[in-house]
Short mmCIF file of C-alpha atoms and ligand atoms in Angstrom, two decimals:
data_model
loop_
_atom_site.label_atom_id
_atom_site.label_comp_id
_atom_site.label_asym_id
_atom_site.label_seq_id
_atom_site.Cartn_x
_atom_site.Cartn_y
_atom_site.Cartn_z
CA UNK A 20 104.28 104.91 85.02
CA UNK A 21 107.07 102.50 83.94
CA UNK A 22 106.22 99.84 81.78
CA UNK A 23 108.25 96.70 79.99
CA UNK A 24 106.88 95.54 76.97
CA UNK A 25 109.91 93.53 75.86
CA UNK A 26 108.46 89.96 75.94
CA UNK A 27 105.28 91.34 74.33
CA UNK A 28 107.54 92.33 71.31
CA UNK A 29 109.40 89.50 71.20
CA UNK A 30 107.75 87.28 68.79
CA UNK A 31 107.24 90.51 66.66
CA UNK A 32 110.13 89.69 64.48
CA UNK A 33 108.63 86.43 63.05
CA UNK A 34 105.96 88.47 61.63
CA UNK A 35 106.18 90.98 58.65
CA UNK A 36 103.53 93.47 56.82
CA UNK A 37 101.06 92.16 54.06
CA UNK A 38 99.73 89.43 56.56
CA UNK A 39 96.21 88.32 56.62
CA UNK A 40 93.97 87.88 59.78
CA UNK A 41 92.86 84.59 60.83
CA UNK A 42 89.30 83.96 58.34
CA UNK A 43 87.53 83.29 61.68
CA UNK A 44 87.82 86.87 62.37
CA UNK A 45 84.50 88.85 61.29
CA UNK A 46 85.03 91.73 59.24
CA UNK A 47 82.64 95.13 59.24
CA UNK A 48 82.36 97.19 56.45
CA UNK A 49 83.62 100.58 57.75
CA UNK A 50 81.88 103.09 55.32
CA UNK A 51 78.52 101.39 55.64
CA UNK A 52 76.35 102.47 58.49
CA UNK A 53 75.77 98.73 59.36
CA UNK A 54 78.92 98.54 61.14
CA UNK A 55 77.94 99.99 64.07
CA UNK A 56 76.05 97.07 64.54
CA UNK A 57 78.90 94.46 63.55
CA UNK A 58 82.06 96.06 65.06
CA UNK A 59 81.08 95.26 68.52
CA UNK A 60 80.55 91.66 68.32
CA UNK A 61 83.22 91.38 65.60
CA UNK A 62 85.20 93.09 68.21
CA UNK A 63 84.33 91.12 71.06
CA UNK A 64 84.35 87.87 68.97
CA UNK A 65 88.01 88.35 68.13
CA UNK A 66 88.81 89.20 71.79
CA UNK A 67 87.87 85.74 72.57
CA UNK A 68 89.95 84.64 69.91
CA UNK A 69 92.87 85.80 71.33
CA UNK A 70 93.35 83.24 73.92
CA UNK A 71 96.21 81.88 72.02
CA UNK A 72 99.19 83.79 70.64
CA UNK A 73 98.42 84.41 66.91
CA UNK A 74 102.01 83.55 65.09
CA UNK A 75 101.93 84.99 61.46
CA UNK A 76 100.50 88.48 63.59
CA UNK A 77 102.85 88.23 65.76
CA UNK A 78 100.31 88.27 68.46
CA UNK A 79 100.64 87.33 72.14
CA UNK A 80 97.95 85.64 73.66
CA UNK A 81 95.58 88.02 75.57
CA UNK A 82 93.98 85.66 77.95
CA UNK A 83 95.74 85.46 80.33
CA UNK A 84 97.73 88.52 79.23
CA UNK A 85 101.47 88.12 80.79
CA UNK A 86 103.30 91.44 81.58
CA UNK A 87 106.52 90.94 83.69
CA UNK A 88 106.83 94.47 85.47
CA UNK A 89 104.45 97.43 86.00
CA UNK A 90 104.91 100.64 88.14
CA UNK A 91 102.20 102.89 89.28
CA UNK A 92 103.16 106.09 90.54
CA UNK A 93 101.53 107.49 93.75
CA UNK A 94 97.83 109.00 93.79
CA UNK A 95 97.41 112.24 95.07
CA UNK A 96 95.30 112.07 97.71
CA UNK A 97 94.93 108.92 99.85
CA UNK A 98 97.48 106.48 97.92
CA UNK A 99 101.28 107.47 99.32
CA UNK A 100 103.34 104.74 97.71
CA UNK A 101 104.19 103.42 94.27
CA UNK A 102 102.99 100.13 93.31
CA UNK A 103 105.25 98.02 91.94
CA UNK A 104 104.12 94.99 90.14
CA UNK A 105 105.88 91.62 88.43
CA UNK A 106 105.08 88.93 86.70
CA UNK A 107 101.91 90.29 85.98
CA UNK A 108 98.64 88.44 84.61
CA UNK A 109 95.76 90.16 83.55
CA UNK A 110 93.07 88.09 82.75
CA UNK A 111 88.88 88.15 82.01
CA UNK A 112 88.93 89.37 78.58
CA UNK A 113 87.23 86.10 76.89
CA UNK A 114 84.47 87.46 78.80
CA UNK A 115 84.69 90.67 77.60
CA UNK A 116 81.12 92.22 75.81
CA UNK A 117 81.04 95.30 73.81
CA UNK A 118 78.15 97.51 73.76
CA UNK A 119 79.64 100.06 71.47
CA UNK A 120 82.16 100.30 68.62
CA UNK A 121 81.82 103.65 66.32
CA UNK A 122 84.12 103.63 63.72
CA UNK A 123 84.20 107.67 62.15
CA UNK A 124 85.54 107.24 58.84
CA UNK A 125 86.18 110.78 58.52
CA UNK A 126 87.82 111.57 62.07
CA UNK A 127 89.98 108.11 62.01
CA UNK A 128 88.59 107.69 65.65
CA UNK A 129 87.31 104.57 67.21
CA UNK A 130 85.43 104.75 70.28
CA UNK A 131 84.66 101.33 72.53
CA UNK A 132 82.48 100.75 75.09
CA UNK A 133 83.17 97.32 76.50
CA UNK A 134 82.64 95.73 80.37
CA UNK A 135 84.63 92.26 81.17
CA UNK A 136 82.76 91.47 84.36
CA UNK A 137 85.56 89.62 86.19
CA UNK A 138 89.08 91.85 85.44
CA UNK A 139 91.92 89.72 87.07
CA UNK A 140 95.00 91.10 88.09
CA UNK A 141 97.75 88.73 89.84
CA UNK A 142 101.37 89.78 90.57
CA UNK A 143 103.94 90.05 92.80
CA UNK A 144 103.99 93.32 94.43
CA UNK A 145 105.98 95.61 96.76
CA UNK A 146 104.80 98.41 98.31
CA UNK A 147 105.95 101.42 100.56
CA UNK A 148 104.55 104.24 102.14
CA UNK A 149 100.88 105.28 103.15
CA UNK A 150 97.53 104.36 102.41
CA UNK A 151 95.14 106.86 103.75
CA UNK A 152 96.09 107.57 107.14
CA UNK A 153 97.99 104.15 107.66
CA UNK A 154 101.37 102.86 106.70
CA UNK A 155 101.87 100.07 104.39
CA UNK A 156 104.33 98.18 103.30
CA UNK A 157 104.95 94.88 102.06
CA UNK A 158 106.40 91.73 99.23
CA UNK A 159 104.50 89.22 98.04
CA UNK A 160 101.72 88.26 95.88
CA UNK A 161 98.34 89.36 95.60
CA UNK A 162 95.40 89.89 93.13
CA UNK A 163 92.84 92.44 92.30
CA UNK A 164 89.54 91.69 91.10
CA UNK A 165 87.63 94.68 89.29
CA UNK A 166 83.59 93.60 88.91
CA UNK A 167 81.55 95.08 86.02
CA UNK A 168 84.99 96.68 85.17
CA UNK A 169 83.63 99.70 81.94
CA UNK A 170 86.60 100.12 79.48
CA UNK A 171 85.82 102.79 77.57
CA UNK A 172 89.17 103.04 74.75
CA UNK A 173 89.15 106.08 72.15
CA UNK A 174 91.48 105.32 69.10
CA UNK A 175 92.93 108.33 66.95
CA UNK A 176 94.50 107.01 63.77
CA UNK A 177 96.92 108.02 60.81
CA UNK A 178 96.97 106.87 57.90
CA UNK A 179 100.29 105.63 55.26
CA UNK A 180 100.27 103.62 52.16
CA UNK A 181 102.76 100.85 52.14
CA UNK A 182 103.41 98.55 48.81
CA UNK A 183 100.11 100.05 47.49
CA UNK A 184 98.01 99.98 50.26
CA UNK A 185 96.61 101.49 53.01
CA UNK A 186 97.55 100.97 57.07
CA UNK A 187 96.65 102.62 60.16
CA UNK A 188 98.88 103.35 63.03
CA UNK A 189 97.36 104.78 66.38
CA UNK A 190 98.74 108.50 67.21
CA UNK A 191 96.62 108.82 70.09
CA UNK A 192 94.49 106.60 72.64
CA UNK A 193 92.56 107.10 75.81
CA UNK A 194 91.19 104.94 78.21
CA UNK A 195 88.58 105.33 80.80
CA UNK A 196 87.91 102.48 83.32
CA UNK A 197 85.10 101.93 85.94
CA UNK A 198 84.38 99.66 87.90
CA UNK A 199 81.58 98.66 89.91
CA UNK A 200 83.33 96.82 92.99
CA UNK A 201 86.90 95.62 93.81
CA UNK A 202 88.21 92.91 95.44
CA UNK A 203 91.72 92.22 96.33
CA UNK A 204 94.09 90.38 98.54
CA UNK A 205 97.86 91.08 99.41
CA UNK A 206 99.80 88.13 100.81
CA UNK A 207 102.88 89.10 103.52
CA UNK A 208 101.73 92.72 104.48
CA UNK A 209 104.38 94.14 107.04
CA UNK A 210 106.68 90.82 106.94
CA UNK A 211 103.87 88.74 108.08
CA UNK A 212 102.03 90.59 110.64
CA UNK A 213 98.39 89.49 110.32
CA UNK A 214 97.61 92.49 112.97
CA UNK A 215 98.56 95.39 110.79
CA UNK A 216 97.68 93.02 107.75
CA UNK A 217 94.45 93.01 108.48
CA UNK A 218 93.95 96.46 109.85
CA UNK A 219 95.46 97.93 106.60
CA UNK A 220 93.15 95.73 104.74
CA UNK A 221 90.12 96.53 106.45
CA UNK A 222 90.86 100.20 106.02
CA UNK A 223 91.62 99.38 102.10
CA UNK A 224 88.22 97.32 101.54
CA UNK A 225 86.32 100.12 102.73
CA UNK A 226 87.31 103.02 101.16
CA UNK A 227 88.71 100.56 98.14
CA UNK A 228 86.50 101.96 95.04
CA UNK A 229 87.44 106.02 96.37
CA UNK A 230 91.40 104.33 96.87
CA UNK A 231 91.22 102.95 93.54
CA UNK A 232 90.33 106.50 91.63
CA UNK A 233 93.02 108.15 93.38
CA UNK A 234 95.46 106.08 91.25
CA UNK A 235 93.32 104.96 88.61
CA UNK A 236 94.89 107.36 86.28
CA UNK A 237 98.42 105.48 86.22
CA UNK A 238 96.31 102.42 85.41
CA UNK A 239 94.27 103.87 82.48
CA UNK A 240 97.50 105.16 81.04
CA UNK A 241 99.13 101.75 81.54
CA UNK A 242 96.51 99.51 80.38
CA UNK A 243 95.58 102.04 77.80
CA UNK A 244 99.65 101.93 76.55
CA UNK A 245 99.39 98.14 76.46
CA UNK A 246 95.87 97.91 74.43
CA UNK A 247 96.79 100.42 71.99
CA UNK A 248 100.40 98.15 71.52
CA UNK A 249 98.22 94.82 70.63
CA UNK A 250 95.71 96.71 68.38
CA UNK A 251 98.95 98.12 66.48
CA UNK A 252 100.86 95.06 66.03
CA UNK A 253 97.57 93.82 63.97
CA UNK A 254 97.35 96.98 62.53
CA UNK A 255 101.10 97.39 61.42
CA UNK A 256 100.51 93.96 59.31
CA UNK A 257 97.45 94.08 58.36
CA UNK A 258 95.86 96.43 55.28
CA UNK A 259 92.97 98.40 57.04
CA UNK A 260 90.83 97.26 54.66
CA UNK A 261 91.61 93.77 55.36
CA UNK A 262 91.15 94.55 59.07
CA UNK A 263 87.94 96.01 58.53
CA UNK A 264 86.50 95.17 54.99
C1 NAG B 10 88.47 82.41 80.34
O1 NAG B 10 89.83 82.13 80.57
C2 NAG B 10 90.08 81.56 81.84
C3 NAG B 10 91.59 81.43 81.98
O2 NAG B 10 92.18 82.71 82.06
C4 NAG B 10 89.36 80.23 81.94
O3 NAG B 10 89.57 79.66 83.20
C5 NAG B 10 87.86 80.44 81.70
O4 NAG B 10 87.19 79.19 81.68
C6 NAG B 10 87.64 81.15 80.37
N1 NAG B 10 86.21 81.49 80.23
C7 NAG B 10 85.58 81.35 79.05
C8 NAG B 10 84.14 81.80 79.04
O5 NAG B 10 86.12 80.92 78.05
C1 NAG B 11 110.79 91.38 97.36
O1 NAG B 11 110.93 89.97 97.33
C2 NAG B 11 111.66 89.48 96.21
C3 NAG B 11 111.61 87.96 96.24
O2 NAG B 11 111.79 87.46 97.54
C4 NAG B 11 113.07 90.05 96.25
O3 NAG B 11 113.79 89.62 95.13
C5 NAG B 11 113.00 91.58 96.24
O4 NAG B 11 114.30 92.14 96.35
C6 NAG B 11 112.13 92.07 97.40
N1 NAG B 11 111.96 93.53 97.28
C7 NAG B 11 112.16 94.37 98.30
C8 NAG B 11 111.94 95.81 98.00
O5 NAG B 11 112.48 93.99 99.41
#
């Protein structure tokens, strides 16, 4: 898994630490037991939020979320080529709703349950190799589109004091994603040949949700890298107690 964050760090350097989040931006009191009811619409309501970059955070916008190149390496089992994405743009977050968000004080862990019911992925791909028992290769563009798609992110935090007060950074994170269905085209399969195009794609469609897990690890650490990089850019700025309350 090769990933480029550059452009998502670019606007970092306009931003420094000690800055505030935007007011709209509900805040749950951690060490009260109420916040398990808060954090997850504080959570999702901030999500939403996010649809435009965020300048004194230093915040890119999340929806759509622009990533220029992505590599997934090869499953094991029926997925026999890297996939190679550009100009990435994930997208469906605004939509995103959040069943669960358990803060443990003590631990420093945050676990989230959240489903966006239409995840978007369009690109650019190239691909080369085998898919089951069939070649595939091809350039072009393409989307996926993951229904009823589960994140579930785990958060492991530390802890440092900076001008007087306390910030988190992440040390560790974890994602798990399911989803219920998946759609997907890929434009110019085999240079153009609709034949094999469509025989690949039939073979993909059915099998797509057991072709998916076979790789899904490479995605989970990808998307997983590139969550835990947006939480920390608030984080890195903001005192956790003006994060949280
Ligand atoms: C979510 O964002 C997309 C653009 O990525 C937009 O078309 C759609 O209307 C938005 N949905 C909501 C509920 O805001
Ligand atoms: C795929 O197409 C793009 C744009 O036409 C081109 O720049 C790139 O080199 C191609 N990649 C391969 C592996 O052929």
């Amino acid at each position: 898994m090769k990933l480029l964050l550059t452009t998502l760090c670019a606007c970092l350097l306009a931003a420094s630490f000690g800055s505030k989040l935007p007011s709209t931006f509900k805040k749950c009191n951690l060490k009260q037991t109420s916040s398990r009811l808060c954090l997850p619409t504080a959570i999702e309501s901030a999500i939403k939020q996010m649809d435009h970059p965020i300048k004194n955070l230093g915040l890119v916008r999340l929806e759509p979320l622009l990533i220029p190149s992505l590599i997934i390496d090869a499953g094991s089992q029926y997925v026999g080529t890297k996939q190679i994405f550009k100009n990435l743009k994930l997208s469906g977050f605004n939509e995103t709703s959040c069943s669960k968000a358990d803060f443990n004080y003590n631990e420093k862990t945050l676990n989230l349950d959240c489903v966006v019911p239409n995840f978007r992925m369009d690109f650019n791909y190239e691909l080369r190799g085998q898919v089951m028992t069939m070649s595939i290769y091809g350039n072009g563009t393409g989307w996926l589109n993951f229904h009823d798609n589960q994140f579930g992110l785990t958060f492991k935090f530390g802890e440092y004091e900076k001008d007087g007060q306390t910030y988190f950074n992440i040390v560790h994170q974890q994602l798990k994603m399911q989803a219920k269905d998946i759609d997907f085209d890929l434009q110019n399969l085999f240079d153009g040949d609709e034949k094999s195009a469509a025989q690949v794609k039939r073979l993909i469609k059915e099998n797509v949700l057991e072709i998916f897990d076979d790789v899904k690890p490479g995605y989970e650490e990808a998307f997983g890298k590139i969550f835990a990089y947006i939480f920390e850019t608030i984080l890195e700025k903001v005192p956790v107690f003006d994060i949280f309350g």
